[in-house]
Tab-separated table of C-alpha atoms and ligand atoms in Angstrom:
chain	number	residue	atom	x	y	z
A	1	UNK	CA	6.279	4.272	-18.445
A	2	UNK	CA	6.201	8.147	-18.521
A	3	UNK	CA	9.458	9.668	-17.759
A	4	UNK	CA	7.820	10.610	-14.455
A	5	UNK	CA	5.620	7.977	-12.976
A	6	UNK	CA	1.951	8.234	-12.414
A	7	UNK	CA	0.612	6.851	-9.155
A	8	UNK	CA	-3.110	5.752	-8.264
A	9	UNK	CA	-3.644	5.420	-4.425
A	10	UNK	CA	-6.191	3.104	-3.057
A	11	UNK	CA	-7.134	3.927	0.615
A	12	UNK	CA	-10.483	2.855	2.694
A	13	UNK	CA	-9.247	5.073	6.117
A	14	UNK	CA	-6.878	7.569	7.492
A	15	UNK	CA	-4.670	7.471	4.643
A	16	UNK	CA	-1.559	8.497	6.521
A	17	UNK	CA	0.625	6.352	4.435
A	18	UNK	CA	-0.818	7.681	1.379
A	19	UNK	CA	0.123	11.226	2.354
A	20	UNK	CA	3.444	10.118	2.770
A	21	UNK	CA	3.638	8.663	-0.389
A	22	UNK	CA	2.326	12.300	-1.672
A	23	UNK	CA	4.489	14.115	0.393
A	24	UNK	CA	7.719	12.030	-0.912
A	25	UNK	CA	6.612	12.987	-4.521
A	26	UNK	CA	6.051	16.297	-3.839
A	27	UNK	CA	8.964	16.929	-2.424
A	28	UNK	CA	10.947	15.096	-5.440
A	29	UNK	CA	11.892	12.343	-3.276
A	30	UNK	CA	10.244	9.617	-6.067
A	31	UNK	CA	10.127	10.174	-9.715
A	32	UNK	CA	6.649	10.445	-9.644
A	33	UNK	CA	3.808	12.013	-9.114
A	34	UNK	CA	0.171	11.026	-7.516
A	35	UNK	CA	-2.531	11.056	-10.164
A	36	UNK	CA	-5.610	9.985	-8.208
A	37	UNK	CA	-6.446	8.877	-4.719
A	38	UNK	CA	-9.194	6.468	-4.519
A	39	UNK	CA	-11.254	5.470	-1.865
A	40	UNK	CA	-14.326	3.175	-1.676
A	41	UNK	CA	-15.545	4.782	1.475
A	42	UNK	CA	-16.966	8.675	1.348
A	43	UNK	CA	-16.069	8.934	4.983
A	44	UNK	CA	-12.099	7.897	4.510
A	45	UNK	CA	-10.023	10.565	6.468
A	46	UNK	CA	-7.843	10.841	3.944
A	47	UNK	CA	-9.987	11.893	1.381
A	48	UNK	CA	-9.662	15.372	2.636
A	49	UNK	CA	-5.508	15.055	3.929
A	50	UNK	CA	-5.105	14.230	-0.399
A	51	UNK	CA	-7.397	17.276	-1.348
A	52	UNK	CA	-5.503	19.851	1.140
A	53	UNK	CA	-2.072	18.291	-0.635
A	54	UNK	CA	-4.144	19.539	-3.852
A	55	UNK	CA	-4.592	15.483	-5.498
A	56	UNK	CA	-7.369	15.036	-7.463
A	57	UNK	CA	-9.422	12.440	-5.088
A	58	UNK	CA	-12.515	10.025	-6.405
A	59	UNK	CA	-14.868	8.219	-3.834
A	60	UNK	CA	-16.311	4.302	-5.787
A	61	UNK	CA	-18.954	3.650	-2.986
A	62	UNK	CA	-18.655	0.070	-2.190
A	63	UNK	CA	-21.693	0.276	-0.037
A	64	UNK	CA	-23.585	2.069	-2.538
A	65	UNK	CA	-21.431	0.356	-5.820
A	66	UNK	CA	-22.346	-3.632	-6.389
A	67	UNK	CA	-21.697	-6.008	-6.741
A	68	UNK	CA	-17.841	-6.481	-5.867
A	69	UNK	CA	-17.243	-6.517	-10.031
A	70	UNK	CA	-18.497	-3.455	-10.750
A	71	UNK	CA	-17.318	-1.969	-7.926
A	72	UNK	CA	-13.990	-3.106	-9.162
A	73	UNK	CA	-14.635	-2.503	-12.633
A	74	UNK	CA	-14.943	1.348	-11.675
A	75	UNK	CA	-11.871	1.656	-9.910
A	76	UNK	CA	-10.015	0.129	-12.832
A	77	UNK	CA	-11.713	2.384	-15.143
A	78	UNK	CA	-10.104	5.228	-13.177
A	79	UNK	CA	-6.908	4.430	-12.719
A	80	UNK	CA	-7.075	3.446	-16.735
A	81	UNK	CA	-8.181	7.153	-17.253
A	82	UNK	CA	-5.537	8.567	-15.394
A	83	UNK	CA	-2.785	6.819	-17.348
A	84	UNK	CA	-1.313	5.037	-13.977
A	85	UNK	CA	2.063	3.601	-13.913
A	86	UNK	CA	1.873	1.770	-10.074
A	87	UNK	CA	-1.277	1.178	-7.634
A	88	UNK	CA	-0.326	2.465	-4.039
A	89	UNK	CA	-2.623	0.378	-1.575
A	90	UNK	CA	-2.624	2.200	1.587
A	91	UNK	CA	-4.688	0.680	3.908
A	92	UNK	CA	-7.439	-0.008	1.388
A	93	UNK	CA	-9.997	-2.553	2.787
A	94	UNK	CA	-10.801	-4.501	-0.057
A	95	UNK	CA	-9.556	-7.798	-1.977
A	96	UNK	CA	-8.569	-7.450	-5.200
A	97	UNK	CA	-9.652	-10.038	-7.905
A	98	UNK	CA	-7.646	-11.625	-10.336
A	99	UNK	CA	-9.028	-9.575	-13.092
A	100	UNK	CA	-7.439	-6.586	-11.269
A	101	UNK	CA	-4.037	-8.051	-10.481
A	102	UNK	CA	-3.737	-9.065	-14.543
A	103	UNK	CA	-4.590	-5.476	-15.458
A	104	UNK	CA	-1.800	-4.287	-13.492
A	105	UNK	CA	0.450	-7.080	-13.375
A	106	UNK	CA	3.665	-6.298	-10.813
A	107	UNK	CA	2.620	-3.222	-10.945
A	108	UNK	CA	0.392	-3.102	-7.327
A	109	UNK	CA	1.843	-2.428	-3.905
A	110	UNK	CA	0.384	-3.048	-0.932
A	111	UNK	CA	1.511	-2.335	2.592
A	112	UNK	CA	1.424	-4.797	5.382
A	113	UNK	CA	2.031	-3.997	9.472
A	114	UNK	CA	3.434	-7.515	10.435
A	115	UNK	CA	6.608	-9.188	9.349
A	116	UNK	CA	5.033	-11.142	6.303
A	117	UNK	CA	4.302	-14.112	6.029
A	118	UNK	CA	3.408	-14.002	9.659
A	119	UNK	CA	0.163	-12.436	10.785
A	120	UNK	CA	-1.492	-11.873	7.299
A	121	UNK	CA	-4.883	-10.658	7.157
A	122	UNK	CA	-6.427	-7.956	9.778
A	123	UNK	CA	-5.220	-6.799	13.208
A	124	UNK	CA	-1.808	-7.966	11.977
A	125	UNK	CA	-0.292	-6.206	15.542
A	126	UNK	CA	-3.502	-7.837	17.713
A	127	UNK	CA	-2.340	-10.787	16.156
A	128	UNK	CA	1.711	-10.787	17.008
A	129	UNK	CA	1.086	-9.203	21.032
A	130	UNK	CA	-1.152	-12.256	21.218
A	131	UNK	CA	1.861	-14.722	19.733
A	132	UNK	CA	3.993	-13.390	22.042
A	133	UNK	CA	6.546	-12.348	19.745
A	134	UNK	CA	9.712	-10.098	20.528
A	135	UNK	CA	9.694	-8.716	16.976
A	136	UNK	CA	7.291	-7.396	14.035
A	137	UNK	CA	7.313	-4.670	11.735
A	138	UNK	CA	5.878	-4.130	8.424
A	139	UNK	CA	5.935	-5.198	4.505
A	140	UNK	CA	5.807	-3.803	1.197
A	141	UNK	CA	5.087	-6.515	-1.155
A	142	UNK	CA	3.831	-6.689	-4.465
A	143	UNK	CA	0.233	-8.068	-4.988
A	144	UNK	CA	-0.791	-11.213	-6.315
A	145	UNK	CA	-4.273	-13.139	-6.202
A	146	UNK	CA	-3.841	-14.084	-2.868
A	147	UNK	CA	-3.980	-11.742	0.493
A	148	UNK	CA	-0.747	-9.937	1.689
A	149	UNK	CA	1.136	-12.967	-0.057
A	150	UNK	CA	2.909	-11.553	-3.282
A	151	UNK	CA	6.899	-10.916	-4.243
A	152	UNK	CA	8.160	-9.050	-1.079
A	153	UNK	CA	10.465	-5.782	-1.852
A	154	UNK	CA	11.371	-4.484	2.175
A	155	UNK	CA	10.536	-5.480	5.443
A	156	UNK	CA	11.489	-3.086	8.549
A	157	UNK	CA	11.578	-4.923	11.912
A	158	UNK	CA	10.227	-3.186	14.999
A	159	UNK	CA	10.718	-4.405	18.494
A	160	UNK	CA	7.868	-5.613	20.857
A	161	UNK	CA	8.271	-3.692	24.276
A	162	UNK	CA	7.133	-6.026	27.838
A	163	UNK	CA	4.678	-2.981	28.249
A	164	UNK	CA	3.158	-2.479	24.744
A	165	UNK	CA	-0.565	-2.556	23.760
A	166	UNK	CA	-1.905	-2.450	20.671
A	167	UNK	CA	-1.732	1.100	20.044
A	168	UNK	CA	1.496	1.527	20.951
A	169	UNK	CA	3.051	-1.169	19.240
A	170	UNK	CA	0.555	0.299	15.850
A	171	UNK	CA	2.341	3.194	16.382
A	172	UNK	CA	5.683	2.184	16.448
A	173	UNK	CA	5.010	0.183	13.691
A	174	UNK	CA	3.046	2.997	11.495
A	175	UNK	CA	6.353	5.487	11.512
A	176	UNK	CA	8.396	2.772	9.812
A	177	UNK	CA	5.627	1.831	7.786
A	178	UNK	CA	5.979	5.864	6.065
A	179	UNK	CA	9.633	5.219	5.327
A	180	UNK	CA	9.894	1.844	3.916
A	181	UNK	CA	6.589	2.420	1.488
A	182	UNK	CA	8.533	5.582	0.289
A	183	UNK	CA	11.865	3.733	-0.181
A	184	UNK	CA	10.092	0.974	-2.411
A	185	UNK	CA	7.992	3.555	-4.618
A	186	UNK	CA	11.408	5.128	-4.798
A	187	UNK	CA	12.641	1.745	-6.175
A	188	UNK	CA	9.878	1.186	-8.117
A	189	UNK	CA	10.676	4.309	-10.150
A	190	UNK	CA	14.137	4.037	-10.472
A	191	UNK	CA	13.555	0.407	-12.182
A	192	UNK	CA	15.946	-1.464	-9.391
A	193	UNK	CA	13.290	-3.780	-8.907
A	194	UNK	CA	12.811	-7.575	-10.485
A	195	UNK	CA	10.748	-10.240	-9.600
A	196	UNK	CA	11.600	-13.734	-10.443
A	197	UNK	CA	8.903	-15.641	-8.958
A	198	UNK	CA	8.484	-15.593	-5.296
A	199	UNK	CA	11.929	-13.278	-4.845
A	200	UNK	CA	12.374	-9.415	-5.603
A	201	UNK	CA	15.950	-7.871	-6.330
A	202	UNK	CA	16.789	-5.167	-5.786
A	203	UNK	CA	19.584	-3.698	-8.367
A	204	UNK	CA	22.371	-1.935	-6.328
A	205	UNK	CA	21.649	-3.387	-2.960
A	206	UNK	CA	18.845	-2.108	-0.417
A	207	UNK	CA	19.524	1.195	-0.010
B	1	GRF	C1	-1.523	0.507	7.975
B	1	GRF	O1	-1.139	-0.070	9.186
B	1	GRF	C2	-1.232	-0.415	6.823
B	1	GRF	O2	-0.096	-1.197	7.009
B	1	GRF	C3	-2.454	-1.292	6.798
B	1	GRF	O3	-3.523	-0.442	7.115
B	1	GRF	C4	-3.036	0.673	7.879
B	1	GRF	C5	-3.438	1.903	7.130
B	1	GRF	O4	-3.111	3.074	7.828
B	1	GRF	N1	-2.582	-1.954	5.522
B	1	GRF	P1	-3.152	4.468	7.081
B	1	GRF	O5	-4.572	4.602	6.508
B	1	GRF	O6	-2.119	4.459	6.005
B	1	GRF	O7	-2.885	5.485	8.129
């Protein structure tokens, strides 16, 4: 690894996690900085949030790029040119093969709004109002093969409120979502993390 860290950020949407990921860097918060953003659709909001923060941004169509391989075979070819230490998914919409995972083996992130490994998959707050749960809140685990599973580094719990709907609760959820995916790229590059198997530690405690 470089002395400071290169990071490639996958996004499909919004992207407001990614741009605080870029705004942690920037600010010197992470020993890193962000070499590419990525995005597989040309109409992801924040395609333009990681231009105005002045980060080089690439669009791999994956309506227009097929099939899924080749799609994926682009994005790796990216990230490979831009020399990246970590992969920041941040809200990015797509499953990534095996292939992909080897390439950058415990070196992928991926953000997850539910306590994992409850409510994997999509509309992960939908999914815990409908359980009826008095708590969520949001993961940053590695990734493996399979979907939101991998080696977990932090969970924050949120609260369910009586009058919550889905936007609200989101909401709640996204502004602990920002801080705990900075606090484990912070990790990350300060080497305090080790998996071994299923369980991450963290060297000097969570903090
Ligand atoms: C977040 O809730 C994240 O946990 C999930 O997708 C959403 C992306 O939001 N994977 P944003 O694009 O980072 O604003």
């Amino acid at each position: 690894m470089s002395t400071s860290g290169r990071v490639g950020i996958l996004i499909s949407g919004r992207g407001s996690n990614m741009v605080a990921l870029i705004e942690a860097m920037q600010r010197g918060e992470i020993a890193a900085e962000t070499a590419i953003v990525i995005s597989n659709r040309p109409d992801a909001g924040g395609l333009a949030r990681a231009r105005a923060l002045g980060v080089m941004t690439r669009v791999v169509d994956s309506g227009v790029v097929k099939p899924r391989k080749l799609h994926e075979q682009r994005v790796i070819e990216l990230l490979r040119e831009q020399r990246v230490d970590l992969v920041c998914l941040a809200g990015y919409m797509r499953l990534l093969s095996a292939g992909m995972v080897a390439e950058f083996r415990q070196r992928i992130l991926n953000i997850h709004p539910s306590l994992l490994p409850a409510f994997p998959g999509l509309d992960a707050q939908r999914q815990a109002l409908d359980y009826g749960v008095r708590f969520t809140g949001c993961t940053v685990h590695f990734v493996d093969e399979a979907c939101d599973h991998g080696p977990i580094v932090l969970q924050a719990a949120v609260p369910v409120e009586p009058d919550d709907d889905e936007a609200r609760l989101s909401a709640r959820i996204l502004e602990q979502e920002h801080r705990l995916y900075v606090r484990a790229v912070r990790l990350f590059f300060d080497q305090r993390l080790e998996i071994d198997g299923r369980r991450v530690t963290i060297a000097g405690g969570v903090s």
